[in-house]
XYZ file of C-alpha atoms in Angstrom:
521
model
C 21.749 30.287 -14.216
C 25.092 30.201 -15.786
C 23.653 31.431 -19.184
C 20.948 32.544 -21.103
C 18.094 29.820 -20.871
C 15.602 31.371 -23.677
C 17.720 29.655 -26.480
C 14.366 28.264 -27.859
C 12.911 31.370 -28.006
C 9.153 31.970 -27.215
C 5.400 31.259 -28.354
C 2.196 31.944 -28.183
C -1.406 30.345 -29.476
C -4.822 29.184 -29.578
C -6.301 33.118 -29.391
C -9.343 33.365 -28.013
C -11.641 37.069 -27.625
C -9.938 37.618 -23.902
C -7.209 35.820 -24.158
C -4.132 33.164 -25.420
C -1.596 31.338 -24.326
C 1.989 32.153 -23.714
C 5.030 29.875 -23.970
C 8.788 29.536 -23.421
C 11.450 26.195 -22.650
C 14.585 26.968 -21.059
C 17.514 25.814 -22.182
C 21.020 26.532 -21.648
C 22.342 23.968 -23.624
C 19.574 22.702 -26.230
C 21.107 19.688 -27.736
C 21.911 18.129 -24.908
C 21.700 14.170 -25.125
C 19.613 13.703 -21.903
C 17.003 15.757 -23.251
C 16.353 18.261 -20.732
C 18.500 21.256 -22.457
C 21.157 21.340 -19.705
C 19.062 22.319 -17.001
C 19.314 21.779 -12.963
C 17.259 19.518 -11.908
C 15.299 21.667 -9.935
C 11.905 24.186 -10.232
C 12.818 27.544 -11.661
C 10.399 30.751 -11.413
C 9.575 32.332 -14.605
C 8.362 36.072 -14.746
C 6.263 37.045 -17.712
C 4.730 40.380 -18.802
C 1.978 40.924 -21.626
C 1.847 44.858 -22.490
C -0.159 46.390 -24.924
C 2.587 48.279 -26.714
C 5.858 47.161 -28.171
C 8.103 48.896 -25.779
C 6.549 47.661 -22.715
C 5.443 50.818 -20.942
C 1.907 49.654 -20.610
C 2.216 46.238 -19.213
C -1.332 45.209 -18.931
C -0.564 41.853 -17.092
C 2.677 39.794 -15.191
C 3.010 36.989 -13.001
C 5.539 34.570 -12.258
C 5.152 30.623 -13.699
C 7.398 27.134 -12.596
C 9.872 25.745 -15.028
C 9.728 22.638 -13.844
C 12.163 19.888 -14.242
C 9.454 17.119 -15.026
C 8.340 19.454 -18.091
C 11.664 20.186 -19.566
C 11.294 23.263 -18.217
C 8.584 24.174 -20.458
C 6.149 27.021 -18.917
C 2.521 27.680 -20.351
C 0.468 30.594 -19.232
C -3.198 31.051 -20.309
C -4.188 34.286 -20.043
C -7.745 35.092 -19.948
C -9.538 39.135 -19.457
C -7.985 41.029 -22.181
C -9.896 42.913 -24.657
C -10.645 41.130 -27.710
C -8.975 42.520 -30.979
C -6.409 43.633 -29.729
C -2.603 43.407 -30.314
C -0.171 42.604 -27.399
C 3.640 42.031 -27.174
C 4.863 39.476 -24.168
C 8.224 38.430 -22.815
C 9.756 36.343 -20.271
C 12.122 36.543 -17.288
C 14.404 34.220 -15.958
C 16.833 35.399 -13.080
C 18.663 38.577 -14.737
C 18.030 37.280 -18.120
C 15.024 38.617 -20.337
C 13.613 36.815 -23.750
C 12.950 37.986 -26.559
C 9.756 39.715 -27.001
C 6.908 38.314 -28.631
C 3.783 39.568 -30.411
C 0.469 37.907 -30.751
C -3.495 39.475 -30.277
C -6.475 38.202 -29.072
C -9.348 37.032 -31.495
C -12.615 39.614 -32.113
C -15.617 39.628 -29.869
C -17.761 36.905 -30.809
C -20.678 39.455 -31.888
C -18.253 41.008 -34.364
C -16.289 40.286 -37.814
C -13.394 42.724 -37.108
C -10.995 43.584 -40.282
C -9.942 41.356 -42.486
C -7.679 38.202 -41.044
C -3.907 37.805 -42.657
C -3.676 34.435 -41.938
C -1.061 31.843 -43.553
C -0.689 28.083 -42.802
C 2.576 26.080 -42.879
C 3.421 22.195 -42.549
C 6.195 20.013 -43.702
C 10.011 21.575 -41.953
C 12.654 18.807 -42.525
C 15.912 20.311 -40.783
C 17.787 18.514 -43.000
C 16.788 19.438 -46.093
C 17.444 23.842 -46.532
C 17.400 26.261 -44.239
C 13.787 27.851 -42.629
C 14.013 30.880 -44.728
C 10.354 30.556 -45.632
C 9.769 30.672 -41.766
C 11.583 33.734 -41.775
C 9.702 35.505 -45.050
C 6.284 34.573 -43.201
C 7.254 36.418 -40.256
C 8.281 39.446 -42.182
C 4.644 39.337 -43.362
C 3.467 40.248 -40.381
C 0.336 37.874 -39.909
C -2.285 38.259 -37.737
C -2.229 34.031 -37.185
C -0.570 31.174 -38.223
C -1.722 27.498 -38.979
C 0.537 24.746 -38.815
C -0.801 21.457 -40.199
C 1.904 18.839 -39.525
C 5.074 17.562 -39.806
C 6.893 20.199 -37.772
C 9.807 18.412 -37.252
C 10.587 15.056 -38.418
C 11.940 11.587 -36.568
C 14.913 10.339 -38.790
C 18.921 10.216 -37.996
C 21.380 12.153 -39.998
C 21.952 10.458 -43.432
C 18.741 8.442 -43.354
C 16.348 10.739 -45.067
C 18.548 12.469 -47.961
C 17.700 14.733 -50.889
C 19.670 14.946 -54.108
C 22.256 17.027 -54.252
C 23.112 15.940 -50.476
C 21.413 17.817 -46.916
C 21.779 20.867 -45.812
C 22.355 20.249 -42.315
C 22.205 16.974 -40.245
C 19.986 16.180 -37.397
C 21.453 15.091 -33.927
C 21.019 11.790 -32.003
C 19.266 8.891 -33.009
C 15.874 8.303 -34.563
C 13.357 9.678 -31.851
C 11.599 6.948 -30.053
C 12.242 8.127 -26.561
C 10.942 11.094 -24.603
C 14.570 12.370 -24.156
C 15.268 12.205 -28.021
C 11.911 14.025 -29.107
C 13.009 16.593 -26.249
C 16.252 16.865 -28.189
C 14.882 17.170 -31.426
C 12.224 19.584 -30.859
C 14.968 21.631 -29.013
C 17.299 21.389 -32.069
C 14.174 22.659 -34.637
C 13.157 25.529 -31.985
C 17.062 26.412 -31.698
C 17.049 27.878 -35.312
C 16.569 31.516 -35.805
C 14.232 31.588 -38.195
C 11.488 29.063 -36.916
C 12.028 31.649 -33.801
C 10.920 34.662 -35.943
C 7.838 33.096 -36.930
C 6.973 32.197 -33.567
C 7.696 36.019 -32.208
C 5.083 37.187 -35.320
C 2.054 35.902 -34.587
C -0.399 33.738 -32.683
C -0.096 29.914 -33.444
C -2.410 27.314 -34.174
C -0.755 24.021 -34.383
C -2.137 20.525 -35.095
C 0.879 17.340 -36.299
C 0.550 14.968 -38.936
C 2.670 11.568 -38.974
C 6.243 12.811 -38.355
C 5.925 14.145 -34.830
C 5.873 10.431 -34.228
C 6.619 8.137 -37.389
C 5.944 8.183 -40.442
C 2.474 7.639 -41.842
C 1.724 5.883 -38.561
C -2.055 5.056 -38.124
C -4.037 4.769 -34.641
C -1.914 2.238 -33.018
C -0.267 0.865 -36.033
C 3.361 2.085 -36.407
C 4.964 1.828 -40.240
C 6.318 -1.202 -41.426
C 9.980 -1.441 -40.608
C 8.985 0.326 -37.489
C 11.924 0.714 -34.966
C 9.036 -0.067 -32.284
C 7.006 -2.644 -34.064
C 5.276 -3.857 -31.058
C 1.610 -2.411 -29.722
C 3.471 -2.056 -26.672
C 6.338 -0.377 -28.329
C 4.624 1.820 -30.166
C 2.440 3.381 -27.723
C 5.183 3.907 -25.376
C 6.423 5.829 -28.499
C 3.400 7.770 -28.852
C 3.454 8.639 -25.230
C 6.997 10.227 -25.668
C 6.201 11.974 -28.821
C 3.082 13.634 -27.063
C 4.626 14.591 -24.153
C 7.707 15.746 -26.104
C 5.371 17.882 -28.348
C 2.722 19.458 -25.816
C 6.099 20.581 -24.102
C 7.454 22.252 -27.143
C 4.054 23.941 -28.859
C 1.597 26.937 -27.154
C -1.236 24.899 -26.429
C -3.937 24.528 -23.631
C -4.362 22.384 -20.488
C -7.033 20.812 -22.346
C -3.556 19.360 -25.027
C -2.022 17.857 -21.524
C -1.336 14.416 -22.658
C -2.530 11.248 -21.207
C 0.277 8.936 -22.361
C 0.019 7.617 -25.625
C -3.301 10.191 -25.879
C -3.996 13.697 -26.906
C -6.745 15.790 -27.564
C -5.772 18.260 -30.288
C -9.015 18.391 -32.121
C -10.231 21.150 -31.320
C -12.573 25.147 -32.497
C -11.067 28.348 -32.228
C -13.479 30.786 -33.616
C -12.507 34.345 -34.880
C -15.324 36.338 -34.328
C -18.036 36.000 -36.611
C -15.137 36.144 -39.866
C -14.206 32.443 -39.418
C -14.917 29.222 -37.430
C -11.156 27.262 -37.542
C -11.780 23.249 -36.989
C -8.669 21.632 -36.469
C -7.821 18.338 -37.268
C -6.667 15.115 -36.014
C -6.517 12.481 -38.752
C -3.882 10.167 -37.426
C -4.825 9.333 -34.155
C -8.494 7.675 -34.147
C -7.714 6.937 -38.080
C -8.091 3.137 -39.542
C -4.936 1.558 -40.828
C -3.995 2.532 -44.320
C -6.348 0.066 -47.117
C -4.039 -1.775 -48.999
C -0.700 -1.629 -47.520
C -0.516 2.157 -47.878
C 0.612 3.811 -51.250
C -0.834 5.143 -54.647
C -3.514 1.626 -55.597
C -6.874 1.502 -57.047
C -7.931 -0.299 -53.861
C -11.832 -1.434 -53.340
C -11.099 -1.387 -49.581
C -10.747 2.575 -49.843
C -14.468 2.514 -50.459
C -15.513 0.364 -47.033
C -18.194 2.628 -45.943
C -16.790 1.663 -42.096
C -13.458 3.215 -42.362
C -12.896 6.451 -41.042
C -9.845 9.019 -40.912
C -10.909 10.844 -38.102
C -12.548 8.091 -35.954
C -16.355 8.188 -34.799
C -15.956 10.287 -32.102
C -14.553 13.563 -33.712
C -16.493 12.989 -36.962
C -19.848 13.811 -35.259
C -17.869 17.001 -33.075
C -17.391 18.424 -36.891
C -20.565 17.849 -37.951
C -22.009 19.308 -35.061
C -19.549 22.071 -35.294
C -20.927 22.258 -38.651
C -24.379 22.651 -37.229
C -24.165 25.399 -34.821
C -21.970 27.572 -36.664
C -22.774 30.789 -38.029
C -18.863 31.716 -39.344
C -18.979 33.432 -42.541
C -16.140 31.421 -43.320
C -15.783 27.620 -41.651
C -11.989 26.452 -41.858
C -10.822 23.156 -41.650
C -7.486 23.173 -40.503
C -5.678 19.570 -41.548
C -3.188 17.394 -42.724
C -3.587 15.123 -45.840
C -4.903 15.571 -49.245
C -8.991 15.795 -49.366
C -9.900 16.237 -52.636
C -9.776 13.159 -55.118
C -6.159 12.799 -56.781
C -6.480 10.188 -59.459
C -2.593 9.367 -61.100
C -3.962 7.143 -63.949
C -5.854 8.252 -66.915
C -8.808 5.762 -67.903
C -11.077 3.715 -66.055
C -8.238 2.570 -63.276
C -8.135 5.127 -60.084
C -5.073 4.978 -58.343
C -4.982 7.240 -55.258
C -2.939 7.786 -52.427
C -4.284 5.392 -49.684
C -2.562 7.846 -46.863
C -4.969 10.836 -47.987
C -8.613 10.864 -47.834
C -9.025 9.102 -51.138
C -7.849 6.306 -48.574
C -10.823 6.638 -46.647
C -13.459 8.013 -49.603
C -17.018 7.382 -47.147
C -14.949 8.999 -44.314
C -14.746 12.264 -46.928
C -18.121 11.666 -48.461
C -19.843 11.876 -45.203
C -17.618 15.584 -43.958
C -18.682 16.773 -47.492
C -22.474 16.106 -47.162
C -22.243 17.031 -43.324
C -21.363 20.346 -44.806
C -23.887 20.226 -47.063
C -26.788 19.386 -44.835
C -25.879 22.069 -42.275
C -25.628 24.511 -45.287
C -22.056 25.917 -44.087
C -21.786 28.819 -45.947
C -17.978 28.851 -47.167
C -16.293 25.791 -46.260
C -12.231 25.326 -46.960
C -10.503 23.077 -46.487
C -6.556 23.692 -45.908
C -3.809 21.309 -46.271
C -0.323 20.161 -45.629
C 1.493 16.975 -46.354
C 2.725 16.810 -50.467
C 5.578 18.980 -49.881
C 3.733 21.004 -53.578
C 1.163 23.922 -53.761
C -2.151 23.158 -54.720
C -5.502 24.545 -55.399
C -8.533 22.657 -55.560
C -12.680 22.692 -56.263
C -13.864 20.233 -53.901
C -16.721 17.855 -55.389
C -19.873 16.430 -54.610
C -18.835 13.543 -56.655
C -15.268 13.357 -58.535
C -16.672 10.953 -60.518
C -19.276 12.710 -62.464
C -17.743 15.691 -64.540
C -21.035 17.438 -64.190
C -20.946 17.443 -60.282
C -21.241 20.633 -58.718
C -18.686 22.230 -56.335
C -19.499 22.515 -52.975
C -16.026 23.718 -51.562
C -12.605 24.943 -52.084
C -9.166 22.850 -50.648
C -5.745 25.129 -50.687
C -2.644 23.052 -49.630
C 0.270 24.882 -48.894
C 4.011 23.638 -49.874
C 6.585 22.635 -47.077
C 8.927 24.844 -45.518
C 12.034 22.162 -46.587
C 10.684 19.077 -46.999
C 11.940 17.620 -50.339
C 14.548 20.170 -51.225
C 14.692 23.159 -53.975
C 11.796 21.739 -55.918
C 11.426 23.586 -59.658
C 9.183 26.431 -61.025
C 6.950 25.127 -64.015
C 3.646 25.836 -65.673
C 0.579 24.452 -63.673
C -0.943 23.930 -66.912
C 1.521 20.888 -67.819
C 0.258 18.732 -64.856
C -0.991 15.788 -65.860
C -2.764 15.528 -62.290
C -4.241 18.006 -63.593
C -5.473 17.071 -66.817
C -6.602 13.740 -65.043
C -8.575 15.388 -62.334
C -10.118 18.643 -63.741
C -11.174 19.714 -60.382
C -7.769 20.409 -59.305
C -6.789 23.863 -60.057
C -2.846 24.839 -59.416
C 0.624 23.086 -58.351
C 3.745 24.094 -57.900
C 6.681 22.007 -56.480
C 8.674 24.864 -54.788
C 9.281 25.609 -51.002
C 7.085 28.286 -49.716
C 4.000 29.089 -47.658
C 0.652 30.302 -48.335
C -0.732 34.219 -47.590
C -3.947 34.113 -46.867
C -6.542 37.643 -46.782
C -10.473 36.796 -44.950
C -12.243 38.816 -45.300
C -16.693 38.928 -45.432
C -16.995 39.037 -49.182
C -13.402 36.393 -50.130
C -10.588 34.985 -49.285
C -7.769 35.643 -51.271
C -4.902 33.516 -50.716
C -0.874 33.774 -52.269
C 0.513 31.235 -52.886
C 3.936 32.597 -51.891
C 7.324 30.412 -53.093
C 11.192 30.699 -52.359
C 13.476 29.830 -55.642
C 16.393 27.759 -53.329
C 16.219 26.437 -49.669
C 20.194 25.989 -49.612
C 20.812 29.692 -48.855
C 19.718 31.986 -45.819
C 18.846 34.910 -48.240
C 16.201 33.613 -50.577
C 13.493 35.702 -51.062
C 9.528 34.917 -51.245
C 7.569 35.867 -54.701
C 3.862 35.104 -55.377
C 3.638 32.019 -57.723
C -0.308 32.147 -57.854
C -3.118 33.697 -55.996
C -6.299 32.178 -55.920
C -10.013 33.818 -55.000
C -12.696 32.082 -53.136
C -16.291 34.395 -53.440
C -18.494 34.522 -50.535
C -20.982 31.591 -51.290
C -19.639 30.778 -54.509
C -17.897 27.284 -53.349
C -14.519 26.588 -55.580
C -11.600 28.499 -56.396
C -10.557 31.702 -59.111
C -7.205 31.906 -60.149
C -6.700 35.991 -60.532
C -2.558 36.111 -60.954
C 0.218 33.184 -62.184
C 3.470 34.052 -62.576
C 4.540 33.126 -65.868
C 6.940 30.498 -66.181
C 10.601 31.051 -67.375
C 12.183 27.809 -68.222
C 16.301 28.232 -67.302
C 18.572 28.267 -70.255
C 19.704 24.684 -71.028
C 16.667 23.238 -69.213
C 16.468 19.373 -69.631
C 13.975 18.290 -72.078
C 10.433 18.492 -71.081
C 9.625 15.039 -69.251
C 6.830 12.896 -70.084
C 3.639 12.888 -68.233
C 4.672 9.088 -66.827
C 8.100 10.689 -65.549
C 5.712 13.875 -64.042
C 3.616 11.463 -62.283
C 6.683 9.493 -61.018
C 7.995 12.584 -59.842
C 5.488 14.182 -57.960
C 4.710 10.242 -55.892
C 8.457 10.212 -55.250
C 8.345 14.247 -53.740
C 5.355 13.172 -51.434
C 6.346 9.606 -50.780
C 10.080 9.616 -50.478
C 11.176 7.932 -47.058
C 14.061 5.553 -46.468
């Protein structure tokens, strides 16, 4: 090869107690228009090693994989008969070039809790709109694993989806609609430094939201305005975006698409500490009620929509069922908890969250309830804004007991700077009592499992424009074994800037925070 082909960097995910999987892409030029990183277009023979210390003197596995043309060169190695709980470090050989190494460890024995789990969760990385810094902070964590919930990179052309205050950085080529575009833009995303870091800390589990394709697509219904507005269209869209993402992300076989299909729903347990059920709610989902957006819409209530489709609504409840986690994790996308914008009588809620499709959530919640999970969380991407939330048997009756906790993490970029404030001026949450924290700055959220909590920090960066911004702890939040909702233990107090603008009214709040989540072109 006439350069170095691990420009993308390397990967690994989906831990299990013997094993994980192991990823790389070559590319020698990543942006290349044609999608395929500048490759030849022939087979080339990848060496990997996992060791079981940093330096590589103890390699305690290697074999050699195909880069093959038809995969963009993408290689995936599951490794299986490792000893659980353990860390190991892995890298990958191409001719007389090496990658970088990577570390990652394999879940505990399923009879065991092993120590507590540092685990964060991500979502939300517009390119555009700052630099991955927070992707770079996370990794300097040092997790143990990594959740990301959707919207890992994001379809539009450069100048389409702007922030005030202008972009950052632009996007190349054309909105993605064909496999060679997603190829392109999910090279450009991996090409950045800082995405790599995170990707080098720690195992991944990854699930997308509506960006990987379109925006707040649903089943086989693209967005309105769609740039394939056709069935036929569209699922020749979905079939590139698949394809284009099972390349790109450390997943199983089991991922391997079937054109415009994937299975990404899926368990990955943790010992006995945690049971993690990830998420699809896009795929199988029912068309957004009421044209999409914030509307008090009686269709939301239709007991026979769904946001997860039949099918993987009975796998969770049976998942539900069986397990015997101390801690059962739902890993997904959009907003579960109610989010009312309106004080009074009138509920206006986002019909792209579950508040869309209410039964859909009513029947998870008493799923949960029936199988007496005993500390179910729910964690969440999406609203580019921290949140923290007691999940309800019914948000309707102020005396309704908690049965669960929801934490939604920030995005990485998505939306720009964002501000500091006090929590306590929310009107969301003055409307909705049940909801507990936000904050509207760029960050991620630190999470600490562990048999008796979970503590999680809610961990922000003050600017997005600069490559040196560093990460502080805005809030962090306790949820007690078998006591469902969430405890608020540390807020950093806010400092309003010198010559602030005057405080805005709660209408203008509420107009603001729609716009953050909601802005598109």
């Amino acid at each position: 090869l006439d350069g170095d082909p691990f420009t993308l960097g390397v990967a690994s995910g989906d831990p299990e107690p013997d094993g994980f999987v192991l990823w790389t892409r070559l590319a020698l030029d990543p942006l290349a228009e044609d999608g395929l990183g500048g490759m030849p277009a022939r087979t080339i023979p990848v060496g990997w090693e996992v060791s079981s210390d940093e330096r590589f003197r103890r390699i305690e596995r290697r074999g050699t994989a195909a880069a093959r043309a038809a995969s963009a060169h993408s290689v995936h190695i599951e490794l299986n008969g490792l000893r659980p709980g353990r860390e190991y470090w892995y890298r990958f050989r191409a001719g007389s070039h090496i990658s970088p190494a990577g570390r990652t460890r394999t879940a505990p024995h399923p009879a065991t809790y092993g120590p507590a789990l540092a685990m964060a969760f991500v979502s939300c990385s517009q390119f555009e709109h700052g630099y991955f810094t927070a992707y770079r902070r996370l990794a300097e964590e040092n997790p143990d694993l990594i959740l990301h919930l959707g919207d890992y990179q994001y379809e539009y052309k450069k100048g389409v989806y702007t922030i005030p205050g202008g972009n950052v950085r632009d996007h190349e080529g054309p909105e993605t609609v064909t496999l060679a575009t997603y190829r392109q833009r999910h090279a450009q995303y991996k090409s950045d430094r800082d995405l790599q870091a995170a990707h080098q800390s720690a195992p991944w589990l990854v699930v997308f939201d509506d960006h990987e394709v379109e925006n707040n697509w649903a089943d086989d219904v693209p967005e309105n305005n769609s740039d394939t507005p056709s069935p036929e269209a569209f699922r020749a869209r979905r079939a590139a975006a698949f394809q284009a993402y099972y390349e790109n992300m450390p997943l199983r076989r089991r991922s391997i698409p079937r054109g415009p299909d994937i299975q990404v729903y899926r368990r990955v347990s943790w010992g006995r500490l945690a049971s993690f059920h990830m998420l699809d709610t896009r795929q199988f989902r029912d068309d957004q009620a009421c044209g999409d957006g914030y509307k008090d819409c009686p269709d939301a209530l239709d007991p026979k929509r769904s946001i997860t489709g039949d099918r993987q609504e009975r796998w969770l409840l049976d998942g539900f069922r069986r397990s015997r986690a101390q801690w059962d994790v739902l890993g997904q996308q959009v907003f579960f908890a109610q989010r009312d914008n309106t004080e009074g009588p009138v509920k206006k809620t986002s019909m792209d969250s579950w508040d869309g499709y209410a039964a859909s959530r009513d029947r998870i919640t008493k799923g949960w309830l029936d199988a007496k999970v005993r500390n179910p969380v729910v964690l969440t991407g999406d609203v580019h804004a921290h949140w923290a939330s007691d999940l309800k048997a019914d948000y309707d009756d102020a005396g309704s007991k908690t049965v669960g906790a929801e934490l939604v993490c920030s995005s990485i970029t998505s939306g720009g700077d964002g501000a500091d404030s006090n929590p306590a001026d929310h009107p969301f949450l003055k409307i909705n009592p049940h909801l507990r924290f936000y904050n509207n700055q760029r960050g991620y959220v630190l999470t600490r499992m562990a048999k008796d909590e979970m503590k999680a920090d809610f961990k922000t960066l003050p600017t997005v424009r600069t490559h040196d911004a560093k990460a502080s702890t805005k809030a962090t939040f306790v949820i007690e074994d078998r006591q469902p909702g969430v405890k608020q233990t540390y807020l950093r107090p806010f400092d309003a800037p010198k010559g602030a603008a005057r405080a805005r009214s709660d209408d203008e709040l509420i107009r603001q925070i729609i716009e953050n989540e909601t802005q598109r072109p």
